[in-house]
XYZ file of N, CA, C and O in Angstrom:
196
model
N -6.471 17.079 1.640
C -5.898 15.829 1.189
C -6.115 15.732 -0.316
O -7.107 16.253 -0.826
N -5.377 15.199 -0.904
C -5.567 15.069 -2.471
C -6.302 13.827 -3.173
O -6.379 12.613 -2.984
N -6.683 14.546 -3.864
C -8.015 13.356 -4.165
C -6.976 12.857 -5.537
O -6.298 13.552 -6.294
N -7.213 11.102 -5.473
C -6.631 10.497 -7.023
C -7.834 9.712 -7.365
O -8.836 9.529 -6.674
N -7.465 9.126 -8.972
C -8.626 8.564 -9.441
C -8.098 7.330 -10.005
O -7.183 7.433 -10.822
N -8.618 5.971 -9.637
C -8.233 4.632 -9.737
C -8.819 4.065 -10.988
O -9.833 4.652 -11.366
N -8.524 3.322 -11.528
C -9.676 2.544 -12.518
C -9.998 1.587 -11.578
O -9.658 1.542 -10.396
N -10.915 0.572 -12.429
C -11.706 -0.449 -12.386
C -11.255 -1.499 -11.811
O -11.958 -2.147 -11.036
N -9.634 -1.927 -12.192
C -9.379 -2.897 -11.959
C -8.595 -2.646 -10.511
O -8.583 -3.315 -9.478
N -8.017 -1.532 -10.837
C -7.214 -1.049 -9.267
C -8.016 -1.151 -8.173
O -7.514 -1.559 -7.125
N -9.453 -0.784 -8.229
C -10.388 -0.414 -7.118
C -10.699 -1.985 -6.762
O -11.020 -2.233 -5.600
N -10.616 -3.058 -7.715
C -10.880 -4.096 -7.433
C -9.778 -4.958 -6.503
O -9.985 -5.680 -5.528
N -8.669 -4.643 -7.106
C -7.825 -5.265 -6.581
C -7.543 -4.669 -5.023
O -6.981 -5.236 -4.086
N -8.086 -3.438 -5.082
C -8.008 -2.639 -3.249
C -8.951 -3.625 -2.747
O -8.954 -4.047 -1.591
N -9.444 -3.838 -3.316
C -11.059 -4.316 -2.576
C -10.778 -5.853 -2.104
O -11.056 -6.241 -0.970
N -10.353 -6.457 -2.834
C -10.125 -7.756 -2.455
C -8.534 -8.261 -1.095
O -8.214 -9.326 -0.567
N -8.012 -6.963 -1.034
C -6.720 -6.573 0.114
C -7.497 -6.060 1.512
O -6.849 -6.098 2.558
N -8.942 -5.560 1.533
C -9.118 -5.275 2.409
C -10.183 -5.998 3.202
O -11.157 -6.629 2.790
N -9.602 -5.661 4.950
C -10.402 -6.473 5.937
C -11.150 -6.188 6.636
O -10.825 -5.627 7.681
N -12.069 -6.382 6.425
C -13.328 -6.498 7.627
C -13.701 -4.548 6.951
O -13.633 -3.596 7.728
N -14.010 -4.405 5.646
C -14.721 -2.847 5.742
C -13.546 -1.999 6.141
O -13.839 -0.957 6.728
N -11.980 -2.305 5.889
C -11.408 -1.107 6.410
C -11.231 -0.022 5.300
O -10.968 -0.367 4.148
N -11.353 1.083 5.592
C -10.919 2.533 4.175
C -9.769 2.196 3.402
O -8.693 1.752 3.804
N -10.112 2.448 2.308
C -9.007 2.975 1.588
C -8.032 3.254 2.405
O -7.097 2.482 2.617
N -8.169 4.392 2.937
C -6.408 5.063 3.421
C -5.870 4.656 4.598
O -4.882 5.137 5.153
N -6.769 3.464 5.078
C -5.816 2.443 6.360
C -5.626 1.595 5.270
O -4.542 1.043 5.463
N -6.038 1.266 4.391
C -4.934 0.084 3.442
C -3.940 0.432 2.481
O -3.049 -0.330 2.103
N -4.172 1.972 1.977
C -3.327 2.637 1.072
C -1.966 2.928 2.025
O -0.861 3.054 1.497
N -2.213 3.046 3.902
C -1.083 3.622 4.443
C -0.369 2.053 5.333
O 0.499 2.319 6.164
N -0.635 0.912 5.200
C -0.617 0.045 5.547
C 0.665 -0.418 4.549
O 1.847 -0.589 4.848
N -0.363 -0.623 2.596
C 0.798 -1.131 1.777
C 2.129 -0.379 1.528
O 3.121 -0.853 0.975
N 1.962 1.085 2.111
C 2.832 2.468 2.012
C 4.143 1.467 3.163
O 5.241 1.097 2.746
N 3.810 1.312 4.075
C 4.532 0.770 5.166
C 5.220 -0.271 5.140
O 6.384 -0.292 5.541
N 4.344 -1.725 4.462
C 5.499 -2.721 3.725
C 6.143 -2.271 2.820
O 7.213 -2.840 2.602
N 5.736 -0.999 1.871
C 6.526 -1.193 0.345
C 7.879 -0.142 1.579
O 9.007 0.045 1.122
N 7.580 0.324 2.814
C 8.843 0.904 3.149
C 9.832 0.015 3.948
O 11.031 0.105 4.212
N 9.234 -0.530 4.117
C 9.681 -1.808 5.280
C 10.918 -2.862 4.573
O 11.919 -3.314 5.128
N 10.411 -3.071 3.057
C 10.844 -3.894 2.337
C 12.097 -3.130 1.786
O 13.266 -3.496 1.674
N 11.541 -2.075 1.511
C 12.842 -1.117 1.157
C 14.069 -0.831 2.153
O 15.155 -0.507 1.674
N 13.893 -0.951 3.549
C 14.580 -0.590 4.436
C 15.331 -2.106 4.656
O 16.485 -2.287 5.044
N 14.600 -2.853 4.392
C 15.225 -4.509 4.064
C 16.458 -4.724 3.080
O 17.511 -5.322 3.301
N 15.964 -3.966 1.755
C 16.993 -4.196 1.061
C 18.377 -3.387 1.019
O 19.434 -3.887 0.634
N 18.188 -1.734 1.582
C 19.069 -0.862 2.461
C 20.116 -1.568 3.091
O 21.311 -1.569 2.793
N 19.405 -2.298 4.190
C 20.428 -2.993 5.478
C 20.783 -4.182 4.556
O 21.987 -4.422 4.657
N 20.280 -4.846 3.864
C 20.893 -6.605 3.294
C 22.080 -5.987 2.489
O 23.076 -6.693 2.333
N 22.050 -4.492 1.869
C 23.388 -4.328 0.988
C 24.568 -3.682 1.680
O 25.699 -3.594 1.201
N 24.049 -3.102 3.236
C 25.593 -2.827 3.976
C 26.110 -3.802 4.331
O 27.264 -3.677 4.742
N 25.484 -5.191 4.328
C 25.934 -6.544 4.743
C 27.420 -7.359 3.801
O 28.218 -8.276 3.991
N 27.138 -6.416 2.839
C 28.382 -7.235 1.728
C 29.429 -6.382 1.501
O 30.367 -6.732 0.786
């Protein structure tokens, strides 16, 4: 797996998104999933017109 390197403020801002002690990479693959979700939102809202 590939290791990346966050600053200060990034690690903070992970930190304050996550619940109850969950890892990094259940919240890194979580926001992966809305930012696809949202995308697949705006996909379908533009075959609409």
């Amino acid at each position: 797996m590939p290791q990346i390197h966050l600053d200060e403020e990034t690690i903070e801002r992970l930190d304050a998104l996550r619940v109850d002690d969950e890892e990094y990479d259940e919240l890194v693959n979580e926001l992966i999933n809305i930012y696809e979700a949202g995308e697949l939102a705006l996909f379908r809202g533009s075959d609409m017109e």
